[in-house]
PDB file of C-alpha atoms in Angstrom:
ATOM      1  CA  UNK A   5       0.000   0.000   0.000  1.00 50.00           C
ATOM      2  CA  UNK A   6       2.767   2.628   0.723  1.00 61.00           C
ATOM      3  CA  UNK A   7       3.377   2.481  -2.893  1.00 89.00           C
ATOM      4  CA  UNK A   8      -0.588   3.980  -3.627  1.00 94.00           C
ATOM      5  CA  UNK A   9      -0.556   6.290  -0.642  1.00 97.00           C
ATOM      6  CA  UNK A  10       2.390   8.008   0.593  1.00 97.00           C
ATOM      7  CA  UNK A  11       2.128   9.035   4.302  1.00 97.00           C
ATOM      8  CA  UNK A  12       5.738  11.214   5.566  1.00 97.00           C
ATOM      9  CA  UNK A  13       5.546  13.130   8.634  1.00 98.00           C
ATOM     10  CA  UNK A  14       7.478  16.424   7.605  1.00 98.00           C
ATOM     11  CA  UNK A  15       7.703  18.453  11.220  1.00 97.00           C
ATOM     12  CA  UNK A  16       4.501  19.375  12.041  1.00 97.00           C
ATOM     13  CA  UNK A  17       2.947  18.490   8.950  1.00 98.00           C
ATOM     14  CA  UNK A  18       1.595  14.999   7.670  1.00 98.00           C
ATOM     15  CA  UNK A  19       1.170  14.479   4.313  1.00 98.00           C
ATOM     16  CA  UNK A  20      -0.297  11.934   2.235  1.00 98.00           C
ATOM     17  CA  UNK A  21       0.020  11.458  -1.176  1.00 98.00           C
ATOM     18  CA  UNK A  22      -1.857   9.740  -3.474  1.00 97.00           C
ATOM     19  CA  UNK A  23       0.202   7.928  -5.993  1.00 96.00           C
ATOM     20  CA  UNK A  24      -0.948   5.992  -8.822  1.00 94.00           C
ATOM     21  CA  UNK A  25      -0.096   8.367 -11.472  1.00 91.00           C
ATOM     22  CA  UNK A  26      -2.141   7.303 -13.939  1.00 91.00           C
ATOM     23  CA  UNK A  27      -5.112   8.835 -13.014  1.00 91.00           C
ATOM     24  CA  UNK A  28      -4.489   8.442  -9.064  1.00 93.00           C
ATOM     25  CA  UNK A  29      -7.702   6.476  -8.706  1.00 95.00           C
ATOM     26  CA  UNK A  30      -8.610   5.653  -4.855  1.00 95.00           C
ATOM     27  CA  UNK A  31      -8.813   2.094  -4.251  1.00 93.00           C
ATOM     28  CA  UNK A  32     -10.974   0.832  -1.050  1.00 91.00           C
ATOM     29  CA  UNK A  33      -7.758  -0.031   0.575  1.00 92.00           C
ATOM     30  CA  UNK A  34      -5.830   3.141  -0.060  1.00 95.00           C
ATOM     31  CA  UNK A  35      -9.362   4.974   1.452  1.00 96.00           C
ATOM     32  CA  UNK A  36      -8.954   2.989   4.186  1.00 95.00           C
ATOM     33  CA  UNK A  37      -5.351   3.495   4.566  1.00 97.00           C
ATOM     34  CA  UNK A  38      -6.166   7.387   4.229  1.00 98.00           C
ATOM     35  CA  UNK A  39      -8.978   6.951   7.155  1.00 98.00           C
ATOM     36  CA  UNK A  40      -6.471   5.308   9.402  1.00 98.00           C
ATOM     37  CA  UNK A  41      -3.749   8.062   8.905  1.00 98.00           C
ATOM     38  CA  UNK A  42      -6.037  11.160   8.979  1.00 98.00           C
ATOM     39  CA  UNK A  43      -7.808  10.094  12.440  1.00 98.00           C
ATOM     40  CA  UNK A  44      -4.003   9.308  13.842  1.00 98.00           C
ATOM     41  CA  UNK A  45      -2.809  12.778  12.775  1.00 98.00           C
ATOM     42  CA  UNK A  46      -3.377  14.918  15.748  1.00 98.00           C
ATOM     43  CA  UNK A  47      -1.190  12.363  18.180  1.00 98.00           C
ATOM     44  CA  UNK A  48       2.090  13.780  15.280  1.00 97.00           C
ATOM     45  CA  UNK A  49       0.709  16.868  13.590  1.00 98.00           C
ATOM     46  CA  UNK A  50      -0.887  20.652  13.428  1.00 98.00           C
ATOM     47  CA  UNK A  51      -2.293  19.763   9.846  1.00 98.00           C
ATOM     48  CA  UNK A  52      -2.662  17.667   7.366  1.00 98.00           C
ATOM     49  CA  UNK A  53      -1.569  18.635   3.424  1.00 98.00           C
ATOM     50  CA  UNK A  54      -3.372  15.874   0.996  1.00 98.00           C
ATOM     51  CA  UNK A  55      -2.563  15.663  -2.438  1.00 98.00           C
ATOM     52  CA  UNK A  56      -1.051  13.582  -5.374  1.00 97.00           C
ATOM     53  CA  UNK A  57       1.614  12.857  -7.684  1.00 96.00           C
ATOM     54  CA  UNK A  58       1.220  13.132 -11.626  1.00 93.00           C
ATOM     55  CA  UNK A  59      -1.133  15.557 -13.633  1.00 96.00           C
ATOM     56  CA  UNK A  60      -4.543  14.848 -12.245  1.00 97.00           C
ATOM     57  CA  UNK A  61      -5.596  14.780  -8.691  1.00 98.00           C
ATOM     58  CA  UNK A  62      -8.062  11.898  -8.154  1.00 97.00           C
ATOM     59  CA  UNK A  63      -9.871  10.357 -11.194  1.00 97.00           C
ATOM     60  CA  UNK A  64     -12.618   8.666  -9.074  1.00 95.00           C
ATOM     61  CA  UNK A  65     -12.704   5.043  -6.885  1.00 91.00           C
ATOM     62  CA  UNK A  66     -11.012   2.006  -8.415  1.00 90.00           C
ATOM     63  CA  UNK A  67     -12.362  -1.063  -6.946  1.00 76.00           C
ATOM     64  CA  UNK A  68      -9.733  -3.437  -5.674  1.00 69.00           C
ATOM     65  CA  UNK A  69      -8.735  -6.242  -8.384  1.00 63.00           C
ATOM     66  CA  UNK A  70      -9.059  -9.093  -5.651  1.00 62.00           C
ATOM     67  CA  UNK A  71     -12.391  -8.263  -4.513  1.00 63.00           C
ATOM     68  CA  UNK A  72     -15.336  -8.022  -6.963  1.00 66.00           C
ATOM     69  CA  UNK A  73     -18.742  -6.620  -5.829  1.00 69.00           C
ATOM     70  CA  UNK A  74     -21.530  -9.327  -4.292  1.00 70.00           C
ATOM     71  CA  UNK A  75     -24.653  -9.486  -6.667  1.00 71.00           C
ATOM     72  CA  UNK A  76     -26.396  -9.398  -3.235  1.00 74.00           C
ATOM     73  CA  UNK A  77     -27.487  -5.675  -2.108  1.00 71.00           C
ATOM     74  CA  UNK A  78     -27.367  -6.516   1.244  1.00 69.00           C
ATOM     75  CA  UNK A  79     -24.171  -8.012   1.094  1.00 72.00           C
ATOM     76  CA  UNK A  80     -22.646  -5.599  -1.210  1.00 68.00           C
ATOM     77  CA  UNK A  81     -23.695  -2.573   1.185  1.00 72.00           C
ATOM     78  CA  UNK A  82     -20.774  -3.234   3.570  1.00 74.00           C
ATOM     79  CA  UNK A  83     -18.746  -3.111   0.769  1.00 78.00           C
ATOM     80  CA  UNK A  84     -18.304   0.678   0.691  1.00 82.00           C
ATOM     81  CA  UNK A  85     -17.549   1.014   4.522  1.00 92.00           C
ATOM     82  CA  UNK A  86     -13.994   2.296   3.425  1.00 93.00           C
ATOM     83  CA  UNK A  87     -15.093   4.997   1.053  1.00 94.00           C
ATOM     84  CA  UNK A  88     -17.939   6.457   3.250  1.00 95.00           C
ATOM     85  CA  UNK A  89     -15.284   6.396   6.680  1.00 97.00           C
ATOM     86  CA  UNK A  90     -12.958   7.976   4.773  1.00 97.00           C
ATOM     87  CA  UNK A  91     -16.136  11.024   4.377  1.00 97.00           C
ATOM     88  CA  UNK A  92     -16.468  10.165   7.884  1.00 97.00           C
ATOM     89  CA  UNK A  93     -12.557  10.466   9.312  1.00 98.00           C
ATOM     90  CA  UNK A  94     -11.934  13.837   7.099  1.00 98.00           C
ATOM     91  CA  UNK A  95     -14.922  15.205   9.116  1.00 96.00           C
ATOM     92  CA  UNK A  96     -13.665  13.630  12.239  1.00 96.00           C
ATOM     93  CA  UNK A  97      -9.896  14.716  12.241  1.00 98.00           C
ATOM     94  CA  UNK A  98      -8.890  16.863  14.569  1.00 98.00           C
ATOM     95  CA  UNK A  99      -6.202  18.892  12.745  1.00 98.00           C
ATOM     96  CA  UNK A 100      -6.891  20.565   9.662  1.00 98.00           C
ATOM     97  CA  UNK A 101      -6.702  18.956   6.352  1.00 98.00           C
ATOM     98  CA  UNK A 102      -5.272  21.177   3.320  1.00 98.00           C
ATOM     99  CA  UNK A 103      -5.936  19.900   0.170  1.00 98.00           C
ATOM    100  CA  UNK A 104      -3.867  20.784  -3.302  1.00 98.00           C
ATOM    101  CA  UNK A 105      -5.874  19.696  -6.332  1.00 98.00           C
ATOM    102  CA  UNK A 106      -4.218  19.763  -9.797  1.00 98.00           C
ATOM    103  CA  UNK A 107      -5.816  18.540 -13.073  1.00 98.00           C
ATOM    104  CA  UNK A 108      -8.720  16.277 -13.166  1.00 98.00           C
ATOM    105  CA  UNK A 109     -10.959  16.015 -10.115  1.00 98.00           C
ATOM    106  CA  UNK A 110     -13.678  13.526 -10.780  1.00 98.00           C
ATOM    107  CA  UNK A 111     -16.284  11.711  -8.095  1.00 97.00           C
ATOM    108  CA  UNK A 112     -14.670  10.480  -5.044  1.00 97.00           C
ATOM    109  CA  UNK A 113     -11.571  13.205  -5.694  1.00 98.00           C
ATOM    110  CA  UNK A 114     -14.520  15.934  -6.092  1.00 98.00           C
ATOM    111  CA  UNK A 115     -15.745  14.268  -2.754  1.00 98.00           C
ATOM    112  CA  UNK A 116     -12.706  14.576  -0.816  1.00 97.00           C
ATOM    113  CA  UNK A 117     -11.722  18.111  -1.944  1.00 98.00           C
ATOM    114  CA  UNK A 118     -14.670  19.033  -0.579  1.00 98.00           C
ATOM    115  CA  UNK A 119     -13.960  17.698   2.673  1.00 98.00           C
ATOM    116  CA  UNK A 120     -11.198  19.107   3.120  1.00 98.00           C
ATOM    117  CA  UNK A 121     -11.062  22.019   5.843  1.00 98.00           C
ATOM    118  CA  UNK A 122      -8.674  24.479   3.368  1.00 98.00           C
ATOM    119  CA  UNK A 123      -8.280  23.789  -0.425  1.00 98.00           C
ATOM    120  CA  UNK A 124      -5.787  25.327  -2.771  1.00 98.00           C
ATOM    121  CA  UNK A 125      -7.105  23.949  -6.586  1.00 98.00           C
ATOM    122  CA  UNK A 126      -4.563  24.984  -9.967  1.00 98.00           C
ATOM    123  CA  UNK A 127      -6.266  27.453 -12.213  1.00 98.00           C
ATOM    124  CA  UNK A 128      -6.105  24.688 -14.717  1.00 98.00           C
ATOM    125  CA  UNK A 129      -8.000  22.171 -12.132  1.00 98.00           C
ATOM    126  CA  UNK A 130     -11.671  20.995 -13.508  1.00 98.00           C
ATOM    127  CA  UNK A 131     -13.924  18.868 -11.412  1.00 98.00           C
ATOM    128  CA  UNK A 132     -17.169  16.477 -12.441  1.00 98.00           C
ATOM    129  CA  UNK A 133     -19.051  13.902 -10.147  1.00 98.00           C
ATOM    130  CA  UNK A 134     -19.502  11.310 -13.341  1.00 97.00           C
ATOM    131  CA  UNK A 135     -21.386   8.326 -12.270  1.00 96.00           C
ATOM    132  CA  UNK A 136     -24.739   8.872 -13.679  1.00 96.00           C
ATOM    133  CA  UNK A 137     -23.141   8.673 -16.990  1.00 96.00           C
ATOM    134  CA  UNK A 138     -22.101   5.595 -15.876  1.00 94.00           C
ATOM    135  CA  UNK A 139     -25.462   3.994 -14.794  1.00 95.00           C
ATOM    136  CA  UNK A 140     -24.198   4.398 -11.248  1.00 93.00           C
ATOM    137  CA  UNK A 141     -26.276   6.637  -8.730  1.00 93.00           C
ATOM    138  CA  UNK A 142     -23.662   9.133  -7.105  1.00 95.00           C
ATOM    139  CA  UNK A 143     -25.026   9.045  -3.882  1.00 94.00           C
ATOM    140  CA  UNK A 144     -21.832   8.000  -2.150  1.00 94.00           C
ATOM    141  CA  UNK A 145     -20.416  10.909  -3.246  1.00 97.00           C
ATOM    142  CA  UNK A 146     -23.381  13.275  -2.511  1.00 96.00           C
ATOM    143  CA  UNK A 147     -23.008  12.134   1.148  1.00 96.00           C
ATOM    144  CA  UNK A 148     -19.989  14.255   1.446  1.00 97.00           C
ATOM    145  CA  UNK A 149     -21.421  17.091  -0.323  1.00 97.00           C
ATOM    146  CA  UNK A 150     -24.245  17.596   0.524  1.00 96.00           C
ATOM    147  CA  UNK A 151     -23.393  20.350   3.232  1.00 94.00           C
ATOM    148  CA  UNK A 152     -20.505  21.241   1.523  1.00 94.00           C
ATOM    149  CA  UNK A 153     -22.380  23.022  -1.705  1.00 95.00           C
ATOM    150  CA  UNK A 154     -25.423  24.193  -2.377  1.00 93.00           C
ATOM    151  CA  UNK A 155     -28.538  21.901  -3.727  1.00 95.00           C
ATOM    152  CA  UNK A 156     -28.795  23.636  -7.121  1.00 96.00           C
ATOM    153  CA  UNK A 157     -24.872  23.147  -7.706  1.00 97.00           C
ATOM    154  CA  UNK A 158     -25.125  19.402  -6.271  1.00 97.00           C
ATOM    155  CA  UNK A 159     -27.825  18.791  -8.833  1.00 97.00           C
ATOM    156  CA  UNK A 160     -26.581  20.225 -11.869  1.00 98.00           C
ATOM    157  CA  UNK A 161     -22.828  18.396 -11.324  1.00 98.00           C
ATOM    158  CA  UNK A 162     -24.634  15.396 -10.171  1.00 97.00           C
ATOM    159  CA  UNK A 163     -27.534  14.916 -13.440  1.00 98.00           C
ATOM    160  CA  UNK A 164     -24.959  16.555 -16.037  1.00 98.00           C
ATOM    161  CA  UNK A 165     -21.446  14.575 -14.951  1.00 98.00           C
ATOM    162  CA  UNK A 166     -19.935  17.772 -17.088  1.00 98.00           C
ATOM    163  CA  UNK A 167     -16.530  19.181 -15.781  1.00 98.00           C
ATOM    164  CA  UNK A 168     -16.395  22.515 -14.214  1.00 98.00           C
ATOM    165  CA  UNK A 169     -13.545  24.759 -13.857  1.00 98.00           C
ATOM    166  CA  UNK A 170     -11.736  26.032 -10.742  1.00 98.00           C
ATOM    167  CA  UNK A 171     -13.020  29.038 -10.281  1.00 98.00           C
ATOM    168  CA  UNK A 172     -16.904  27.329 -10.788  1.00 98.00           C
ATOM    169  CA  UNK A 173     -15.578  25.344  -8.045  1.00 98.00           C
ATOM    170  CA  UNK A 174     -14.552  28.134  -5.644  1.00 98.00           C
ATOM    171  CA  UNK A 175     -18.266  29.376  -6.201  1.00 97.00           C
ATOM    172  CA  UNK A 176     -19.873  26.045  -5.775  1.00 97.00           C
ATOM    173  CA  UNK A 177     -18.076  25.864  -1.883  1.00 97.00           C
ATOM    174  CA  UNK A 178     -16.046  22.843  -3.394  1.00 98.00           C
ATOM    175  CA  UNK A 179     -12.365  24.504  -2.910  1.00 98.00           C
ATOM    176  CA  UNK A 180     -11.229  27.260  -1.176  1.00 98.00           C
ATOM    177  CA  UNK A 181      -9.234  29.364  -3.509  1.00 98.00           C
ATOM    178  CA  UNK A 182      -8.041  29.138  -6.928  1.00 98.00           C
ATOM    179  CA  UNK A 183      -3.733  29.785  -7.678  1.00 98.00           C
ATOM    180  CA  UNK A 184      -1.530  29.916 -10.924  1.00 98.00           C
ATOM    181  CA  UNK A 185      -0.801  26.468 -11.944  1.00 96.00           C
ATOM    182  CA  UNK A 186       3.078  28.321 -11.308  1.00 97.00           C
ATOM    183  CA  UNK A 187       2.318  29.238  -7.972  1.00 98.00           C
ATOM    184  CA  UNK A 188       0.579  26.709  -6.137  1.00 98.00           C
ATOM    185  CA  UNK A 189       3.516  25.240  -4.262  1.00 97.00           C
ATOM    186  CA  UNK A 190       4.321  28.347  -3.029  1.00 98.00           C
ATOM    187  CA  UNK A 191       0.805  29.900  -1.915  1.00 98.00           C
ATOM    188  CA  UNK A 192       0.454  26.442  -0.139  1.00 98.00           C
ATOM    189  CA  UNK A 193       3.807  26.647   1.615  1.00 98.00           C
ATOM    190  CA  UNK A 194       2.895  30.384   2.376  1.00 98.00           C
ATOM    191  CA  UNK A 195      -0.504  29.218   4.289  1.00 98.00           C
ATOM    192  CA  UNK A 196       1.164  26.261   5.768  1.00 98.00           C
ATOM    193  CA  UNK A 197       3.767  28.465   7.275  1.00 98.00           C
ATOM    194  CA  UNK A 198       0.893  30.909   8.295  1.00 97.00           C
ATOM    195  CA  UNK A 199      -0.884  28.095  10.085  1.00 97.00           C
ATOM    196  CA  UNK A 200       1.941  26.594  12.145  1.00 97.00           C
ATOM    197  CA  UNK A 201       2.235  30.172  13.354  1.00 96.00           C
ATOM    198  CA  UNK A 202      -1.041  29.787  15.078  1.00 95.00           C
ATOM    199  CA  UNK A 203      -0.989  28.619  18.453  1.00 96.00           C
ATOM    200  CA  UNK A 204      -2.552  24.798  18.402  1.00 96.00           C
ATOM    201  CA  UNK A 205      -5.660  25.558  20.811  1.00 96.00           C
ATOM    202  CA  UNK A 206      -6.694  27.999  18.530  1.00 96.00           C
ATOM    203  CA  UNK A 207      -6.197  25.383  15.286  1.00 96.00           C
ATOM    204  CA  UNK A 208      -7.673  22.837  17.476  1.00 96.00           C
ATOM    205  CA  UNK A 209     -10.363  24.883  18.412  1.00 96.00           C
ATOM    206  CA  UNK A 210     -11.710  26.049  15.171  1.00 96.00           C
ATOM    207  CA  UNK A 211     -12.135  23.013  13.415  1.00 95.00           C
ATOM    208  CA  UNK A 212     -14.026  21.628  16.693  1.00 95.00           C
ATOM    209  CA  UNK A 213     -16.649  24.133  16.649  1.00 96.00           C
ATOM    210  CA  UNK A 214     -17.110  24.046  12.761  1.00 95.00           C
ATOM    211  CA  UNK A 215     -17.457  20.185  13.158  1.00 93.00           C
ATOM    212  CA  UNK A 216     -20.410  20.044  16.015  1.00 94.00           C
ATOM    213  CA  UNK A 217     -22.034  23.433  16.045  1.00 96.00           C
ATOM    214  CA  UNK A 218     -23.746  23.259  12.512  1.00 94.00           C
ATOM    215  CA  UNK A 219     -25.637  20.205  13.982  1.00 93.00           C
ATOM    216  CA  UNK A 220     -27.288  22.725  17.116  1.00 97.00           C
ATOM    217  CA  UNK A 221     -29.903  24.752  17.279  1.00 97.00           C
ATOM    218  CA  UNK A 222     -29.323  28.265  17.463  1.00 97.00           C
ATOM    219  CA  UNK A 223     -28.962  28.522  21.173  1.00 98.00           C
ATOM    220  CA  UNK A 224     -26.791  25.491  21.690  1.00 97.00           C
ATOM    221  CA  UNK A 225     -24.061  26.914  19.082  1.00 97.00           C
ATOM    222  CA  UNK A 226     -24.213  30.069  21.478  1.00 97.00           C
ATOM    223  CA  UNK A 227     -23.804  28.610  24.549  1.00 97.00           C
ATOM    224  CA  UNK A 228     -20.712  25.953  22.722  1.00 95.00           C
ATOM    225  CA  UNK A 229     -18.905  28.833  21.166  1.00 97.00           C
ATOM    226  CA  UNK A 230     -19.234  30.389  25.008  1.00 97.00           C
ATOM    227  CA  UNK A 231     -17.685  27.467  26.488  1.00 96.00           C
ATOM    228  CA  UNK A 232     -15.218  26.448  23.786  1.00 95.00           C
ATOM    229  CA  UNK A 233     -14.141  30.678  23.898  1.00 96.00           C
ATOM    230  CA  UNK A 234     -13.326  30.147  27.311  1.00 96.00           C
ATOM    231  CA  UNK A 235     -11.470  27.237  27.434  1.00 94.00           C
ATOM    232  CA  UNK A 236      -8.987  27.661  24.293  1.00 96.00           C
ATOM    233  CA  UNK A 237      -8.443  31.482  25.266  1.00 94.00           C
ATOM    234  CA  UNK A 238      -7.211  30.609  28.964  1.00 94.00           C
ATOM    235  CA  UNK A 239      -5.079  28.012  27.554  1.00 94.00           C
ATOM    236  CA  UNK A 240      -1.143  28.702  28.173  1.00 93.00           C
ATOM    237  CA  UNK A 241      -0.524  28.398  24.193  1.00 92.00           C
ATOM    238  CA  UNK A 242      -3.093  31.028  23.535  1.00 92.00           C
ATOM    239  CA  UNK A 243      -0.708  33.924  26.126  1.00 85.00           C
ATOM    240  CA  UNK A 244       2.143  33.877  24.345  1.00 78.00           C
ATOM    241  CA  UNK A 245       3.125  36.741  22.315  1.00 66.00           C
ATOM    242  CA  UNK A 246       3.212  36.145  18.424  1.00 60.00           C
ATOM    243  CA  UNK A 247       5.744  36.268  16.871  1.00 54.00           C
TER     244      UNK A 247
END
């Protein structure tokens, strides 16, 4: 597996890699193998930086050669555990996840860009959620989009499978911000170095009220954001001085 998915601890960064250049489809495994690194990343790391080698980022899920699907629905239903925790564990880890898309985009990449807390995407970058035009209902994928972008944007990606670019992406809530093909490396470095300066209650913090409050009602995200503002601003990290 290390071969698919590259996972280096670089300081206080982890990053995975996924690297099947061809087309850097995600088998089951390598979700599985991304679900296990991404929930361990706090214990080693202030963030996470997730993207791949060659020219596209993610060309959809690749089903593992030594497992073919049941004919059974109720048997085959288990079978996609490892895609949907892998929605699940980029939700569910506690350190940010940054991720660099490049080229193609397609399905479970579009998925996972989505899911990820800060997204840098090439100016060249296009992304598509395809299976309908496969016969294959994208639900999976609409799972971890679907309070990510708005319905209208869901819809028309989900019953046309056409590509759209970057900057379509930006305004669909898919990816944070759009960079020069020539400059993504750097603006990514530039955050990354920007976030490490941040002390780690505070990086902790944010992503912790993002990930429960949206499920409150109004008075229960007050009353979290009091208590969570009380506890992260005492905190020892939070007094000293920037630098």
């Amino acid at each position: 597996m290390s071969d698919q998915i590259q996972i280096q601890q670089d300081g206080r960064i982890l990053r995975i890699t996924f690297n099947r250049p061809e087309g850097n489809g995600v088998s089951d495994s390598m979700a599985a193998a991304l679900s296990d690194a991404v929930m361990k990343a706090h214990e080693t790391s202030d963030c996470v930086v997730l993207r791949s080698v060659g020219p596209d980022f993610c060309t959809g899920r690749v089903r593992d050669a030594d497992f073919p699907p049941s004919p059974e629905a109720y048997s085959r239903r288990p079978e996609y555990d490892s895609i949907f925790n892998s929605y699940k564990a980029l939700r569910s880890c506690l350190v940010p996840v940054i991720g660099v898309i490049e080229g193609k985009c397609m399905g479970f990449g579009t998925a996972i860009a989505a899911l990820c807390d800060v997204s840098f995407a090439s100016d060249k970058a296009t992304f598509n959620i395809p299976e309908i035009a496969h016969n294959v209902m994208p639900t999976m994928v609409m799972s971890a989009i679907y309070d990510r972008m708005n319905r209208n944007a869901i819809l028309y990606m989900a019953y046309s499978a056409d590509f759209i670019s970057a900057a379509q992406a930006q305004s669909y809530g898919i990816i944070s911000n759009v960079v020069p093909e020539a400059q993504l490396d750097a603006e990514l470095n530039r955050f990354c170095d920007l976030l490490l300066s941040r002390p780690r209650p505070a990086i902790l913090g944010l992503k912790e009220y993002l990930r429960v409050a949206p499920r409150m009602d109004e008075q229960g995200a007050i009353d979290y954001a009091r208590s969570l503002h009380s506890m992260v601003n005492t905190s020892a990290a939070m007094k000293k001085k920037a630098h």
